[in-house]
Coordinates of N, CA and C in Angstrom, one line a residue:
M10 N 94.7 126.6 96.1 CA 94.7 125.9 97.6 C 95.2 124.5 97.6
K11 N 94.8 123.7 96.7 CA 95.0 122.2 96.7 C 97.0 122.3 96.3
Y12 N 97.5 123.3 95.7 CA 98.8 122.7 95.7 C 99.7 123.7 97.0
I13 N 99.0 124.5 97.7 CA 99.6 124.5 99.1 C 99.4 123.6 100.2
K14 N 98.5 122.5 99.9 CA 98.2 121.6 100.9 C 99.3 120.7 100.3
Q15 N 99.6 120.4 99.2 CA 100.6 119.2 98.5 C 101.8 119.9 99.2
A16 N 102.3 120.8 98.9 CA 103.5 121.7 99.4 C 103.8 121.1 100.9
A17 N 103.0 121.6 101.8 CA 102.7 121.7 103.1 C 103.1 119.9 103.5
I18 N 102.4 119.0 102.7 CA 102.7 117.5 103.0 C 103.9 117.0 102.7
I19 N 104.4 117.4 101.5 CA 105.8 117.2 101.2 C 106.8 117.8 102.3
I20 N 106.6 119.2 102.4 CA 107.7 119.6 103.5 C 107.8 119.0 104.8
L21 N 106.4 118.4 105.2 CA 106.3 117.9 106.4 C 106.8 116.3 106.4
L22 N 106.5 115.8 105.2 CA 107.4 114.4 105.1 C 108.9 114.5 105.0
F23 N 109.3 115.6 104.5 CA 111.0 115.8 104.6 C 111.4 115.8 105.9
F24 N 110.6 116.5 107.0 CA 111.0 116.8 108.1 C 111.2 115.6 109.0
L25 N 110.0 114.7 108.9 CA 109.7 113.3 109.5 C 110.9 112.3 108.8
C26 N 111.1 112.4 107.7 CA 112.2 111.6 107.4 C 113.4 111.5 108.2
G27 N 113.7 112.6 108.6 CA 115.0 112.7 109.5 C 114.9 112.5 110.6
C28 N 113.7 112.0 111.2 CA 113.5 112.1 112.7 C 114.1 110.8 113.2
G29 N 114.7 110.2 112.6 CA 115.1 108.6 113.4 C 116.3 108.9 114.2
H30 N 117.2 107.9 114.7 CA 118.0 108.1 115.8 C 119.2 107.7 114.3
S31 N 120.2 108.8 114.8 CA 121.5 109.0 114.1 C 122.6 107.9 114.5
V32 N 122.3 107.2 115.7 CA 123.2 106.4 116.4 C 122.4 105.5 117.0
S33 N 123.1 104.0 116.6 CA 122.3 102.9 117.3 C 123.0 102.1 117.8
E34 N 124.4 102.7 118.3 CA 125.1 101.7 119.5 C 126.3 102.8 119.6
G35 N 126.7 102.5 120.8 CA 127.7 103.8 121.1 C 127.9 103.6 123.0
I36 N 128.7 104.8 123.4 CA 129.0 104.5 124.9 C 127.9 105.5 125.6
I37 N 127.3 105.1 126.8 CA 126.2 105.7 127.6 C 126.9 107.1 128.2
I38 N 126.5 108.4 127.8 CA 127.1 109.6 128.0 C 126.5 110.2 129.3
E39 N 125.1 109.9 129.0 CA 124.0 110.6 130.2 C 122.8 109.6 130.3
K40 N 122.5 109.9 131.6 CA 121.5 109.0 132.3 C 120.2 110.0 132.4
Q41 N 119.0 109.7 132.5 CA 118.0 111.0 133.1 C 116.9 110.4 133.1
H42 N 116.2 110.1 134.5 CA 114.7 109.7 134.5 C 113.9 111.0 134.5
K43 N 112.7 110.9 134.2 CA 111.8 112.1 134.1 C 110.5 111.4 134.8
K44 N 109.7 112.3 135.9 CA 108.9 111.7 136.3 C 107.7 112.2 135.5
A45 N 106.4 111.0 136.1 CA 105.3 111.0 135.5 C 104.7 112.5 135.9
Y46 N 103.7 113.0 134.8 CA 103.4 114.1 135.1 C 101.7 114.2 134.0
T47 N 101.0 115.4 134.4 CA 99.8 115.3 133.6 C 99.8 116.6 133.0
S48 N 99.7 116.9 131.7 CA 99.5 118.2 131.2 C 98.0 118.6 130.6
I49 N 97.4 119.9 130.6 CA 96.3 119.8 130.5 C 96.2 120.8 128.9
I50 N 95.7 120.4 127.8 CA 95.5 121.1 126.4 C 94.1 121.5 126.2
P51 N 94.0 122.4 125.2 CA 92.6 122.9 125.0 C 92.3 122.2 123.5
V52 N 91.3 121.5 123.8 CA 90.7 120.8 122.5 C 89.3 121.3 122.1
T53 N 89.3 121.6 120.7 CA 88.0 122.6 120.3 C 87.2 121.6 119.6
H54 N 86.0 121.7 119.9 CA 85.0 120.9 119.1 C 83.9 121.9 118.6
I55 N 83.8 121.3 117.5 CA 82.8 122.2 116.6 C 81.5 121.1 116.8
V56 N 80.2 122.1 117.4 CA 79.0 121.6 117.3 C 77.8 122.3 116.7
G57 N 77.4 121.9 115.8 CA 76.7 122.8 114.7 C 77.5 123.7 114.5
K58 N 76.8 125.1 114.8 CA 77.2 126.3 114.5 C 78.2 126.7 115.5
S59 N 78.1 125.8 116.7 CA 79.1 126.5 117.7 C 80.4 126.0 117.9
T60 N 81.4 126.5 118.6 CA 82.6 125.8 119.1 C 82.7 126.1 120.6
I61 N 83.0 125.1 120.8 CA 83.2 124.6 122.4 C 84.9 124.1 122.6
T62 N 85.4 124.8 123.6 CA 86.8 124.3 123.8 C 86.8 123.8 125.2
T63 N 87.0 122.8 125.4 CA 87.6 122.0 126.6 C 88.9 121.7 127.2
M64 N 89.0 121.9 128.5 CA 90.5 121.4 128.7 C 90.4 120.0 128.9
T65 N 91.5 119.4 128.3 CA 91.7 118.0 128.3 C 93.1 117.3 129.1
P66 N 92.9 116.5 129.9 CA 94.2 116.3 130.8 C 95.1 115.2 129.7
I67 N 96.2 115.1 129.6 CA 96.9 114.3 129.1 C 97.9 113.7 129.8
Y68 N 97.9 112.6 130.1 CA 98.8 111.9 131.2 C 100.1 111.3 130.7
H69 N 101.4 111.6 130.7 CA 102.8 111.3 130.4 C 103.4 110.4 131.3
G70 N 103.5 109.4 131.2 CA 104.0 108.5 131.9 C 105.5 108.6 132.5
E71 N 106.2 107.9 133.3 CA 107.8 107.9 133.8 C 108.1 107.7 132.6
R72 N 109.7 108.1 132.2 CA 110.5 107.9 130.9 C 111.7 107.4 131.8
W73 N 112.6 106.6 131.1 CA 114.1 106.5 131.6 C 114.5 106.5 130.2
L74 N 115.4 107.8 130.4 CA 116.3 108.0 129.0 C 117.7 107.6 129.4
I75 N 118.4 107.0 128.2 CA 119.8 107.2 128.1 C 120.4 107.8 126.6
K76 N 121.4 108.8 127.0 CA 122.3 109.3 126.1 C 123.3 108.6 125.4
I77 N 123.5 108.1 124.2 CA 124.4 107.6 123.7 C 125.6 108.1 122.6
Q78 N 126.8 107.9 122.7 CA 127.5 108.8 121.7 C 128.4 107.6 121.0
K79 N 128.8 107.9 119.7 CA 129.8 107.3 119.1 C 130.4 108.2 118.1
C80 N 131.5 107.9 118.4 CA 132.9 108.9 117.6 C 133.5 108.1 116.6
V81 N 133.6 108.6 115.4 CA 134.3 108.0 114.4 C 135.4 109.3 113.9
N82 N 136.1 109.1 113.0 CA 137.0 109.8 112.3 C 136.5 111.3 112.3
D83 N 135.5 111.6 111.4 CA 135.0 113.0 111.2 C 134.0 113.5 112.4
G84 N 133.8 112.9 113.6 CA 133.0 113.6 114.8 C 132.5 112.6 115.4
C85 N 131.5 113.3 116.5 CA 130.7 112.2 117.1 C 129.4 112.5 117.1
K86 N 128.4 111.6 117.0 CA 127.1 111.9 117.0 C 126.1 111.1 118.0
E87 N 125.3 111.7 118.4 CA 124.4 111.0 119.9 C 123.1 110.9 119.5
S88 N 122.4 109.8 120.5 CA 121.0 109.6 120.0 C 120.5 109.5 121.5
V89 N 119.3 110.0 121.5 CA 118.8 109.5 123.3 C 117.8 108.2 122.9
Y90 N 117.7 107.4 123.7 CA 116.6 106.4 123.9 C 115.8 106.3 124.9
D91 N 114.8 105.4 125.1 CA 114.0 105.4 126.0 C 114.0 103.9 126.3
V92 N 114.4 103.5 127.6 CA 114.6 102.4 128.1 C 113.7 102.0 129.3
D93 N 113.5 100.5 129.8 CA 112.7 100.5 130.5 C 113.1 100.7 131.9
E94 N 112.6 100.7 132.9 CA 113.1 100.9 134.2 C 114.2 99.7 134.8
K95 N 114.1 98.7 134.4 CA 115.4 97.4 134.8 C 116.3 97.7 134.4
E96 N 116.1 98.1 132.9 CA 117.7 98.1 132.2 C 118.3 99.6 132.8
F97 N 117.4 100.3 133.0 CA 118.0 101.9 133.3 C 118.8 101.7 134.6
W98 N 118.6 100.8 135.2 CA 119.4 100.8 136.7 C 120.6 100.0 136.7
L99 N 120.3 99.1 135.5 CA 121.3 98.1 135.5 C 122.7 99.0 134.6
L100 N 122.3 99.9 133.5 CA 123.2 100.5 133.1 C 124.1 101.9 133.7
N101 N 125.2 101.9 133.3 CA 126.0 102.9 134.0 C 126.6 103.9 132.9
K102 N 127.1 105.2 133.3 CA 127.6 105.9 132.4 C 128.8 105.1 131.9
G103 N 129.1 105.5 130.6 CA 130.6 104.7 130.2 C 130.4 103.3 129.7
D104 N 129.0 102.9 130.0 CA 128.9 101.2 129.5 C 128.9 101.5 128.1
Y105 N 128.9 100.2 127.4 CA 128.4 100.5 126.1 C 127.2 99.7 125.8
W106 N 126.4 100.3 125.1 CA 124.8 100.1 124.5 C 124.6 99.9 123.1
R107 N 123.9 98.9 122.8 CA 123.5 98.8 121.4 C 122.0 98.8 121.6
Y108 N 121.1 99.3 120.7 CA 119.9 99.4 120.5 C 119.5 98.1 119.7
E109 N 118.5 97.1 120.3 CA 118.2 96.0 119.8 C 116.8 95.8 119.5
E110 N 116.1 95.9 118.4 CA 114.7 95.7 117.9 C 114.0 94.3 118.6

C-alpha cells in the first residue's frame, strides 16, 4: 500500500509540472467573458460512525480570458490567461500581449 501511495504522488507531480503556460507573450487570438455562477457539490463528513453528505454551494466569480498565440519555425503554441476587467476591455484581437508578474 505504501508503494501505491508513493507511485500515485509521483504520477500526480509529473502531471502538475506540465500545467504552466507554454506561451508568455504573443498575439491575442480570442477574448472570452465568463459570467459568475454558483455550482453545488456534495461534501461528505464522517461523524463518529455516521457519514453525512451535505450539498455545498461554491461561488465562481466573473472571469475575463484572453488566448494568445506565438508562432515560430516549428509551429504555433497557445495559452489562455485571466486578465482583469479593465485590461480585457482595452485589449483587442490582433494586439500583441505579454504576461508580466
